[in-house]
């Protein structure tokens, strides 16, 4: 079984830019001021850049979270800057700080767990109205009873909870804890870079809040980090959408074309086609056909000798071997064909499958009484010595593939000059 995405280092690539920015800001900023003018503007620049990309990619949830972090930064920066100038806090600063500490995890978790549905404008309007209405009610109550609201947010309400477990007041700390658990569960059950980034952003803000008056450097540094991890995750997911096939998880046609554009010298291409896929699809249904493609892709992803597998289109795949002639790839290609032939797939009885997606996923791998089927592939192999142009190599590999299918399928044929040679005798 493959590792859970959260256990794979590639899942966290979006963290690198944020870590670099935090390191640079930490080294550049002192404790005498919140930040220089250029550094104070960095969170706003990141928020505006992220908001533009979120609108471009129709990511309403991310847009709202980016704006929320930017507003929190603006509110806290005002209070921290005033404290540093005068040496004491204003009359309303404690109330604003505790209110921000309590509402931030509520709004952040609510927006993060709220799935995106419907049209973009309607979704954005509903989120704005719900969050705005809650905040307006709170502001009206705070204006009427500022002291009582301050005591509600800052006092200890449950004496059995240790007072020293968190630097924030008891109620905001519990809200952060609940939000972290909920978003951690979301990141584990539905692993996406964006879900992980939202969780990390919340943790950055939680760690930042109780320390900003003692270490003002943390305000711009961790606010920028929270914005940047979400921005980086959004870009990482957009890259995966553009360059990876959603069904199989393999790199897609665009990634295949870019790999060939960068290829130099001698390289080989193996074109792989699933045998009798159309009749299999017609007999067992498109859902089962998708399972077949996933099975084949999982075997192709393990190709040796430096090969890289791609989803070319439909039931056709491609494997690229850079810096290797066709003769040096034959063993790896034949091993691929054999591994797919040896695989067995048990068809699921979809009439008994639970309608709940989570329950259905839990049933996977437990066996069943469905029909066991075998899948085979035909493979055509060619290298750039035929013609250095990628299109010509693909055409030569396709010709070898057609010969393999015409001569009985479930075999490998390699292009050698004008001839197509058998790799495995039937």
mmCIF file of N, CA and C in Angstrom, residues 221-332:
data_model
loop_
_atom_site.group_PDB
_atom_site.id
_atom_site.type_symbol
_atom_site.label_atom_id
_atom_site.label_comp_id
_atom_site.label_asym_id
_atom_site.label_seq_id
_atom_site.Cartn_x
_atom_site.Cartn_y
_atom_site.Cartn_z
ATOM 1 N N UNK A 221 6.640 38.314 10.648
ATOM 2 C CA UNK A 221 7.274 37.079 10.175
ATOM 3 C C UNK A 221 6.266 35.945 10.066
ATOM 4 N N UNK A 222 5.505 35.690 11.130
ATOM 5 C CA UNK A 222 4.584 34.553 11.111
ATOM 6 C C UNK A 222 3.293 34.864 10.362
ATOM 7 N N UNK A 223 2.896 36.125 10.315
ATOM 8 C CA UNK A 223 1.764 36.472 9.448
ATOM 9 C C UNK A 223 2.117 36.215 7.989
ATOM 10 N N UNK A 224 3.334 36.600 7.599
ATOM 11 C CA UNK A 224 3.784 36.329 6.230
ATOM 12 C C UNK A 224 3.886 34.832 5.982
ATOM 13 N N UNK A 225 4.370 34.093 6.988
ATOM 14 C CA UNK A 225 4.481 32.640 6.830
ATOM 15 C C UNK A 225 3.108 32.002 6.641
ATOM 16 N N UNK A 226 2.128 32.433 7.439
ATOM 17 C CA UNK A 226 0.775 31.873 7.314
ATOM 18 C C UNK A 226 0.194 32.154 5.930
ATOM 19 N N UNK A 227 0.411 33.366 5.436
ATOM 20 C CA UNK A 227 -0.083 33.707 4.100
ATOM 21 C C UNK A 227 0.651 32.916 3.027
ATOM 22 N N UNK A 228 1.964 32.770 3.212
ATOM 23 C CA UNK A 228 2.766 32.155 2.164
ATOM 24 C C UNK A 228 2.557 30.652 2.072
ATOM 25 N N UNK A 229 2.303 29.975 3.188
ATOM 26 C CA UNK A 229 2.066 28.528 3.089
ATOM 27 C C UNK A 229 0.760 28.258 2.336
ATOM 28 N N UNK A 230 -0.256 29.099 2.549
ATOM 29 C CA UNK A 230 -1.498 28.915 1.801
ATOM 30 C C UNK A 230 -1.323 29.274 0.336
ATOM 31 N N UNK A 231 -0.565 30.345 0.084
ATOM 32 C CA UNK A 231 -0.294 30.727 -1.301
ATOM 33 C C UNK A 231 0.511 29.646 -2.009
ATOM 34 N N UNK A 232 1.551 29.116 -1.338
ATOM 35 C CA UNK A 232 2.354 28.063 -1.948
ATOM 36 C C UNK A 232 1.564 26.790 -2.194
ATOM 37 N N UNK A 233 0.683 26.433 -1.253
ATOM 38 C CA UNK A 233 -0.134 25.229 -1.433
ATOM 39 C C UNK A 233 -1.099 25.393 -2.595
ATOM 40 N N UNK A 234 -1.650 26.596 -2.749
ATOM 41 C CA UNK A 234 -2.557 26.843 -3.867
ATOM 42 C C UNK A 234 -1.821 26.690 -5.201
ATOM 43 N N UNK A 235 -0.590 27.206 -5.279
ATOM 44 C CA UNK A 235 0.204 27.067 -6.497
ATOM 45 C C UNK A 235 0.593 25.609 -6.731
ATOM 46 N N UNK A 236 0.935 24.887 -5.646
ATOM 47 C CA UNK A 236 1.301 23.481 -5.793
ATOM 48 C C UNK A 236 0.123 22.662 -6.310
ATOM 49 N N UNK A 237 -1.066 22.919 -5.796
ATOM 50 C CA UNK A 237 -2.238 22.190 -6.278
ATOM 51 C C UNK A 237 -2.549 22.549 -7.723
ATOM 52 N N UNK A 238 -2.361 23.817 -8.089
ATOM 53 C CA UNK A 238 -2.598 24.223 -9.475
ATOM 54 C C UNK A 238 -1.614 23.531 -10.408
ATOM 55 N N UNK A 239 -0.361 23.388 -9.965
ATOM 56 C CA UNK A 239 0.626 22.668 -10.762
ATOM 57 C C UNK A 239 0.206 21.215 -10.956
ATOM 58 N N UNK A 240 -0.259 20.585 -9.891
ATOM 59 C CA UNK A 240 -0.685 19.190 -10.002
ATOM 60 C C UNK A 240 -1.878 19.056 -10.943
ATOM 61 N N UNK A 241 -2.797 20.004 -10.897
ATOM 62 C CA UNK A 241 -3.951 19.954 -11.798
ATOM 63 C C UNK A 241 -3.512 20.064 -13.252
ATOM 64 N N UNK A 242 -2.480 20.878 -13.497
ATOM 65 C CA UNK A 242 -2.039 21.090 -14.872
ATOM 66 C C UNK A 242 -1.153 19.963 -15.388
ATOM 67 N N UNK A 243 -0.335 19.360 -14.511
ATOM 68 C CA UNK A 243 0.683 18.426 -14.967
ATOM 69 C C UNK A 243 0.453 16.994 -14.518
ATOM 70 N N UNK A 244 -0.546 16.728 -13.687
ATOM 71 C CA UNK A 244 -0.789 15.361 -13.248
ATOM 72 C C UNK A 244 -2.189 14.914 -13.620
ATOM 73 N N UNK A 245 -2.272 13.639 -13.989
ATOM 74 C CA UNK A 245 -3.563 13.069 -14.329
ATOM 75 C C UNK A 245 -4.329 12.756 -13.051
ATOM 76 N N UNK A 246 -5.536 13.269 -12.943
ATOM 77 C CA UNK A 246 -6.299 13.138 -11.697
ATOM 78 C C UNK A 246 -6.690 11.701 -11.417
ATOM 79 N N UNK A 247 -6.997 10.934 -12.453
ATOM 80 C CA UNK A 247 -7.474 9.572 -12.242
ATOM 81 C C UNK A 247 -6.372 8.640 -11.748
ATOM 82 N N UNK A 248 -5.218 8.678 -12.400
ATOM 83 C CA UNK A 248 -4.159 7.715 -12.103
ATOM 84 C C UNK A 248 -3.072 8.262 -11.187
ATOM 85 N N UNK A 249 -2.954 9.576 -11.079
ATOM 86 C CA UNK A 249 -1.895 10.173 -10.281
ATOM 87 C C UNK A 249 -0.562 10.282 -11.006
ATOM 88 N N UNK A 250 -0.472 9.759 -12.228
ATOM 89 C CA UNK A 250 0.753 9.879 -13.013
ATOM 90 C C UNK A 250 0.847 11.271 -13.630
ATOM 91 N N UNK A 251 2.057 11.709 -13.985
ATOM 92 C CA UNK A 251 2.158 12.947 -14.771
ATOM 93 C C UNK A 251 1.369 12.818 -16.068
ATOM 94 N N UNK A 252 0.771 13.907 -16.498
ATOM 95 C CA UNK A 252 -0.103 13.882 -17.659
ATOM 96 C C UNK A 252 0.603 14.224 -18.961
ATOM 97 N N UNK A 253 -0.209 14.495 -19.971
ATOM 98 C CA UNK A 253 0.306 14.735 -21.329
ATOM 99 C C UNK A 253 1.187 15.981 -21.381
ATOM 100 N N UNK A 254 0.821 17.021 -20.649
ATOM 101 C CA UNK A 254 1.626 18.243 -20.672
ATOM 102 C C UNK A 254 3.009 17.988 -20.078
ATOM 103 N N UNK A 255 3.064 17.256 -18.973
ATOM 104 C CA UNK A 255 4.361 16.923 -18.387
ATOM 105 C C UNK A 255 5.184 16.045 -19.337
ATOM 106 N N UNK A 256 4.524 15.146 -20.052
ATOM 107 C CA UNK A 256 5.203 14.293 -21.030
ATOM 108 C C UNK A 256 5.841 15.139 -22.132
ATOM 109 N N UNK A 257 5.076 16.098 -22.665
ATOM 110 C CA UNK A 257 5.603 16.953 -23.731
ATOM 111 C C UNK A 257 6.783 17.790 -23.244
ATOM 112 N N UNK A 258 6.690 18.322 -22.023
ATOM 113 C CA UNK A 258 7.790 19.139 -21.512
ATOM 114 C C UNK A 258 9.035 18.301 -21.259
ATOM 115 N N UNK A 259 8.861 17.070 -20.818
ATOM 116 C CA UNK A 259 10.012 16.189 -20.611
ATOM 117 C C UNK A 259 10.737 15.926 -21.927
ATOM 118 N N UNK A 260 9.980 15.699 -22.988
ATOM 119 C CA UNK A 260 10.603 15.446 -24.294
ATOM 120 C C UNK A 260 11.259 16.701 -24.857
ATOM 121 N N UNK A 261 10.709 17.863 -24.575
ATOM 122 C CA UNK A 261 11.324 19.095 -25.052
ATOM 123 C C UNK A 261 12.705 19.317 -24.437
ATOM 124 N N UNK A 262 12.900 18.816 -23.219
ATOM 125 C CA UNK A 262 14.189 18.988 -22.538
ATOM 126 C C UNK A 262 15.149 17.823 -22.801
ATOM 127 N N UNK A 263 14.668 16.789 -23.496
ATOM 128 C CA UNK A 263 15.497 15.610 -23.740
ATOM 129 C C UNK A 263 16.619 15.933 -24.727
ATOM 130 N N UNK A 264 17.812 15.459 -24.429
ATOM 131 C CA UNK A 264 18.965 15.639 -25.302
ATOM 132 C C UNK A 264 19.677 14.300 -25.461
ATOM 133 N N UNK A 265 20.354 14.142 -26.573
ATOM 134 C CA UNK A 265 21.081 12.911 -26.802
ATOM 135 C C UNK A 265 20.143 11.748 -27.108
ATOM 136 N N UNK A 266 20.560 10.568 -26.683
ATOM 137 C CA UNK A 266 19.773 9.368 -26.944
ATOM 138 C C UNK A 266 18.759 9.140 -25.828
ATOM 139 N N UNK A 267 17.522 8.956 -26.177
ATOM 140 C CA UNK A 267 16.471 8.644 -25.203
ATOM 141 C C UNK A 267 15.493 7.684 -25.851
ATOM 142 N N UNK A 268 14.734 6.992 -25.038
ATOM 143 C CA UNK A 268 13.794 5.982 -25.527
ATOM 144 C C UNK A 268 12.395 6.276 -25.007
ATOM 145 N N UNK A 269 11.400 5.880 -25.800
ATOM 146 C CA UNK A 269 9.992 6.023 -25.430
ATOM 147 C C UNK A 269 9.300 4.679 -25.614
ATOM 148 N N UNK A 270 8.587 4.257 -24.590
ATOM 149 C CA UNK A 270 7.752 3.057 -24.675
ATOM 150 C C UNK A 270 6.294 3.486 -24.616
ATOM 151 N N UNK A 271 5.538 3.147 -25.644
ATOM 152 C CA UNK A 271 4.099 3.418 -25.660
ATOM 153 C C UNK A 271 3.369 2.156 -25.183
ATOM 154 N N UNK A 272 2.507 2.328 -24.186
ATOM 155 C CA UNK A 272 1.836 1.204 -23.521
ATOM 156 C C UNK A 272 0.334 1.341 -23.726
ATOM 157 N N UNK A 273 -0.307 0.272 -24.192
ATOM 158 C CA UNK A 273 -1.742 0.303 -24.443
ATOM 159 C C UNK A 273 -2.397 -0.901 -23.764
ATOM 160 N N UNK A 274 -3.496 -0.648 -23.040
ATOM 161 C CA UNK A 274 -4.219 -1.722 -22.354
ATOM 162 C C UNK A 274 -4.978 -2.544 -23.384
ATOM 163 N N UNK A 275 -4.787 -3.855 -23.358
ATOM 164 C CA UNK A 275 -5.422 -4.743 -24.339
ATOM 165 C C UNK A 275 -6.918 -4.873 -24.085
ATOM 166 N N UNK A 276 -7.689 -4.807 -25.174
ATOM 167 C CA UNK A 276 -9.142 -5.034 -25.143
ATOM 168 C C UNK A 276 -9.842 -4.112 -24.129
ATOM 169 N N UNK A 277 -9.356 -2.901 -23.977
ATOM 170 C CA UNK A 277 -9.917 -2.026 -22.945
ATOM 171 C C UNK A 277 -11.343 -1.616 -23.279
ATOM 172 N N UNK A 278 -11.634 -1.356 -24.532
ATOM 173 C CA UNK A 278 -12.990 -0.927 -24.891
ATOM 174 C C UNK A 278 -14.024 -2.003 -24.581
ATOM 175 N N UNK A 279 -13.720 -3.248 -24.949
ATOM 176 C CA UNK A 279 -14.675 -4.325 -24.653
ATOM 177 C C UNK A 279 -14.774 -4.556 -23.149
ATOM 178 N N UNK A 280 -13.663 -4.393 -22.417
ATOM 179 C CA UNK A 280 -13.693 -4.505 -20.957
ATOM 180 C C UNK A 280 -14.595 -3.426 -20.365
ATOM 181 N N UNK A 281 -14.468 -2.215 -20.874
ATOM 182 C CA UNK A 281 -15.296 -1.102 -20.409
ATOM 183 C C UNK A 281 -16.766 -1.369 -20.684
ATOM 184 N N UNK A 282 -17.058 -1.852 -21.894
ATOM 185 C CA UNK A 282 -18.454 -2.113 -22.261
ATOM 186 C C UNK A 282 -19.050 -3.232 -21.420
ATOM 187 N N UNK A 283 -18.233 -4.219 -21.049
ATOM 188 C CA UNK A 283 -18.739 -5.367 -20.289
ATOM 189 C C UNK A 283 -18.923 -5.045 -18.812
ATOM 190 N N UNK A 284 -17.947 -4.387 -18.213
ATOM 191 C CA UNK A 284 -17.943 -4.202 -16.761
ATOM 192 C C UNK A 284 -18.272 -2.780 -16.316
ATOM 193 N N UNK A 285 -18.330 -1.844 -17.244
ATOM 194 C CA UNK A 285 -18.674 -0.475 -16.859
ATOM 195 C C UNK A 285 -17.460 0.434 -16.744
ATOM 196 N N UNK A 286 -17.720 1.727 -16.838
ATOM 197 C CA UNK A 286 -16.628 2.707 -16.830
ATOM 198 C C UNK A 286 -15.938 2.801 -15.465
ATOM 199 N N UNK A 287 -16.675 2.578 -14.382
ATOM 200 C CA UNK A 287 -16.043 2.618 -13.060
ATOM 201 C C UNK A 287 -14.974 1.542 -12.933
ATOM 202 N N UNK A 288 -15.294 0.344 -13.406
ATOM 203 C CA UNK A 288 -14.308 -0.730 -13.376
ATOM 204 C C UNK A 288 -13.167 -0.441 -14.340
ATOM 205 N N UNK A 289 -13.494 0.169 -15.479
ATOM 206 C CA UNK A 289 -12.439 0.582 -16.399
ATOM 207 C C UNK A 289 -11.472 1.553 -15.761
ATOM 208 N N UNK A 290 -11.989 2.463 -14.942
ATOM 209 C CA UNK A 290 -11.108 3.385 -14.218
ATOM 210 C C UNK A 290 -10.204 2.631 -13.250
ATOM 211 N N UNK A 291 -10.755 1.590 -12.601
ATOM 212 C CA UNK A 291 -9.930 0.783 -11.694
ATOM 213 C C UNK A 291 -8.807 0.082 -12.444
ATOM 214 N N UNK A 292 -9.091 -0.365 -13.669
ATOM 215 C CA UNK A 292 -8.058 -1.002 -14.485
ATOM 216 C C UNK A 292 -6.940 -0.015 -14.792
ATOM 217 N N UNK A 293 -7.313 1.209 -15.159
ATOM 218 C CA UNK A 293 -6.298 2.213 -15.472
ATOM 219 C C UNK A 293 -5.451 2.538 -14.243
ATOM 220 N N UNK A 294 -6.080 2.586 -13.076
ATOM 221 C CA UNK A 294 -5.309 2.834 -11.855
ATOM 222 C C UNK A 294 -4.346 1.681 -11.578
ATOM 223 N N UNK A 295 -4.807 0.452 -11.804
ATOM 224 C CA UNK A 295 -3.951 -0.713 -11.588
ATOM 225 C C UNK A 295 -2.725 -0.664 -12.500
ATOM 226 N N UNK A 296 -2.968 -0.410 -13.779
ATOM 227 C CA UNK A 296 -1.855 -0.347 -14.733
ATOM 228 C C UNK A 296 -0.913 0.795 -14.367
ATOM 229 N N UNK A 297 -1.476 1.945 -13.998
ATOM 230 C CA UNK A 297 -0.643 3.092 -13.634
ATOM 231 C C UNK A 297 0.222 2.788 -12.412
ATOM 232 N N UNK A 298 -0.330 2.055 -11.445
ATOM 233 C CA UNK A 298 0.448 1.734 -10.244
ATOM 234 C C UNK A 298 1.646 0.859 -10.576
ATOM 235 N N UNK A 299 1.507 -0.025 -11.576
ATOM 236 C CA UNK A 299 2.643 -0.855 -11.988
ATOM 237 C C UNK A 299 3.636 -0.027 -12.800
ATOM 238 N N UNK A 300 3.150 0.827 -13.660
ATOM 239 C CA UNK A 300 4.041 1.642 -14.481
ATOM 240 C C UNK A 300 4.851 2.607 -13.625
ATOM 241 N N UNK A 301 4.262 3.078 -12.523
ATOM 242 C CA UNK A 301 4.969 4.022 -11.656
ATOM 243 C C UNK A 301 6.200 3.391 -11.026
ATOM 244 N N UNK A 302 6.296 2.058 -11.030
ATOM 245 C CA UNK A 302 7.434 1.364 -10.422
ATOM 246 C C UNK A 302 8.510 1.002 -11.446
ATOM 247 N N UNK A 303 8.432 1.551 -12.620
ATOM 248 C CA UNK A 303 9.373 1.200 -13.685
ATOM 249 C C UNK A 303 10.804 1.462 -13.228
ATOM 250 N N UNK A 304 11.706 0.561 -13.617
ATOM 251 C CA UNK A 304 13.105 0.708 -13.251
ATOM 252 C C UNK A 304 13.945 1.332 -14.354
ATOM 253 N N UNK A 305 15.268 1.284 -14.173
ATOM 254 C CA UNK A 305 16.236 1.793 -15.151
ATOM 255 C C UNK A 305 16.059 3.270 -15.457
ATOM 256 N N UNK A 306 15.571 4.038 -14.485
ATOM 257 C CA UNK A 306 15.450 5.479 -14.681
ATOM 258 C C UNK A 306 14.272 5.915 -15.513
ATOM 259 N N UNK A 307 13.326 5.022 -15.772
ATOM 260 C CA UNK A 307 12.166 5.388 -16.578
ATOM 261 C C UNK A 307 11.169 6.224 -15.797
ATOM 262 N N UNK A 308 10.380 6.990 -16.517
ATOM 263 C CA UNK A 308 9.332 7.805 -15.914
ATOM 264 C C UNK A 308 8.045 7.597 -16.698
ATOM 265 N N UNK A 309 6.974 7.238 -15.986
ATOM 266 C CA UNK A 309 5.707 6.904 -16.628
ATOM 267 C C UNK A 309 4.791 8.118 -16.692
ATOM 268 N N UNK A 310 3.969 8.165 -17.765
ATOM 269 C CA UNK A 310 3.023 9.256 -17.988
ATOM 270 C C UNK A 310 1.690 8.680 -18.465
ATOM 271 N N UNK A 311 0.616 9.382 -18.171
ATOM 272 C CA UNK A 311 -0.689 9.060 -18.770
ATOM 273 C C UNK A 311 -0.772 9.831 -20.079
ATOM 274 N N UNK A 312 -0.759 9.104 -21.193
ATOM 275 C CA UNK A 312 -0.737 9.742 -22.510
ATOM 276 C C UNK A 312 -2.131 10.154 -22.953
ATOM 277 N N UNK A 313 -3.115 9.336 -22.624
ATOM 278 C CA UNK A 313 -4.488 9.640 -22.995
ATOM 279 C C UNK A 313 -5.297 8.370 -23.130
ATOM 280 N N UNK A 314 -6.562 8.402 -22.666
ATOM 281 C CA UNK A 314 -7.399 7.219 -22.762
ATOM 282 C C UNK A 314 -6.772 6.058 -22.020
ATOM 283 N N UNK A 315 -6.658 4.909 -22.711
ATOM 284 C CA UNK A 315 -6.035 3.734 -22.100
ATOM 285 C C UNK A 315 -4.567 3.616 -22.480
ATOM 286 N N UNK A 316 -3.985 4.675 -22.988
ATOM 287 C CA UNK A 316 -2.600 4.638 -23.448
ATOM 288 C C UNK A 316 -1.688 5.396 -22.481
ATOM 289 N N UNK A 317 -0.540 4.794 -22.216
ATOM 290 C CA UNK A 317 0.468 5.376 -21.333
ATOM 291 C C UNK A 317 1.785 5.472 -22.090
ATOM 292 N N UNK A 318 2.699 6.220 -21.515
ATOM 293 C CA UNK A 318 4.038 6.341 -22.104
ATOM 294 C C UNK A 318 5.072 6.276 -20.996
ATOM 295 N N UNK A 319 6.225 5.693 -21.319
ATOM 296 C CA UNK A 319 7.354 5.634 -20.394
ATOM 297 C C UNK A 319 8.567 6.207 -21.120
ATOM 298 N N UNK A 320 9.231 7.170 -20.504
ATOM 299 C CA UNK A 320 10.386 7.835 -21.103
ATOM 300 C C UNK A 320 11.642 7.415 -20.340
ATOM 301 N N UNK A 321 12.659 6.997 -21.100
ATOM 302 C CA UNK A 321 13.969 6.660 -20.540
ATOM 303 C C UNK A 321 14.974 7.652 -21.101
ATOM 304 N N UNK A 322 15.408 8.598 -20.308
ATOM 305 C CA UNK A 322 16.384 9.576 -20.758
ATOM 306 C C UNK A 322 17.783 8.971 -20.735
ATOM 307 N N UNK A 323 18.583 9.336 -21.736
ATOM 308 C CA UNK A 323 19.989 8.911 -21.822
ATOM 309 C C UNK A 323 20.139 7.396 -21.914
ATOM 310 N N UNK A 324 19.158 6.726 -22.510
ATOM 311 C CA UNK A 324 19.250 5.274 -22.646
ATOM 312 C C UNK A 324 18.698 4.873 -24.006
ATOM 313 N N UNK A 325 19.436 4.046 -24.776
ATOM 314 C CA UNK A 325 18.891 3.518 -26.028
ATOM 315 C C UNK A 325 17.853 2.443 -25.753
ATOM 316 N N UNK A 326 17.117 2.086 -26.797
ATOM 317 C CA UNK A 326 16.036 1.116 -26.628
ATOM 318 C C UNK A 326 16.556 -0.233 -26.145
ATOM 319 N N UNK A 327 17.721 -0.631 -26.644
ATOM 320 C CA UNK A 327 18.249 -1.947 -26.267
ATOM 321 C C UNK A 327 18.515 -2.048 -24.771
ATOM 322 N N UNK A 328 18.845 -0.925 -24.141
ATOM 323 C CA UNK A 328 19.127 -0.932 -22.705
ATOM 324 C C UNK A 328 17.864 -0.858 -21.861
ATOM 325 N N UNK A 329 16.722 -0.648 -22.484
ATOM 326 C CA UNK A 329 15.454 -0.514 -21.745
ATOM 327 C C UNK A 329 14.582 -1.747 -21.860
ATOM 328 N N UNK A 330 15.015 -2.705 -22.672
ATOM 329 C CA UNK A 330 14.137 -3.849 -22.959
ATOM 330 C C UNK A 330 13.790 -4.626 -21.699
ATOM 331 N N UNK A 331 14.774 -4.863 -20.831
ATOM 332 C CA UNK A 331 14.503 -5.647 -19.619
ATOM 333 C C UNK A 331 13.479 -4.941 -18.726
ATOM 334 N N UNK A 332 13.617 -3.618 -18.567
ATOM 335 C CA UNK A 332 12.687 -2.878 -17.715
ATOM 336 C C UNK A 332 11.283 -2.885 -18.312
#
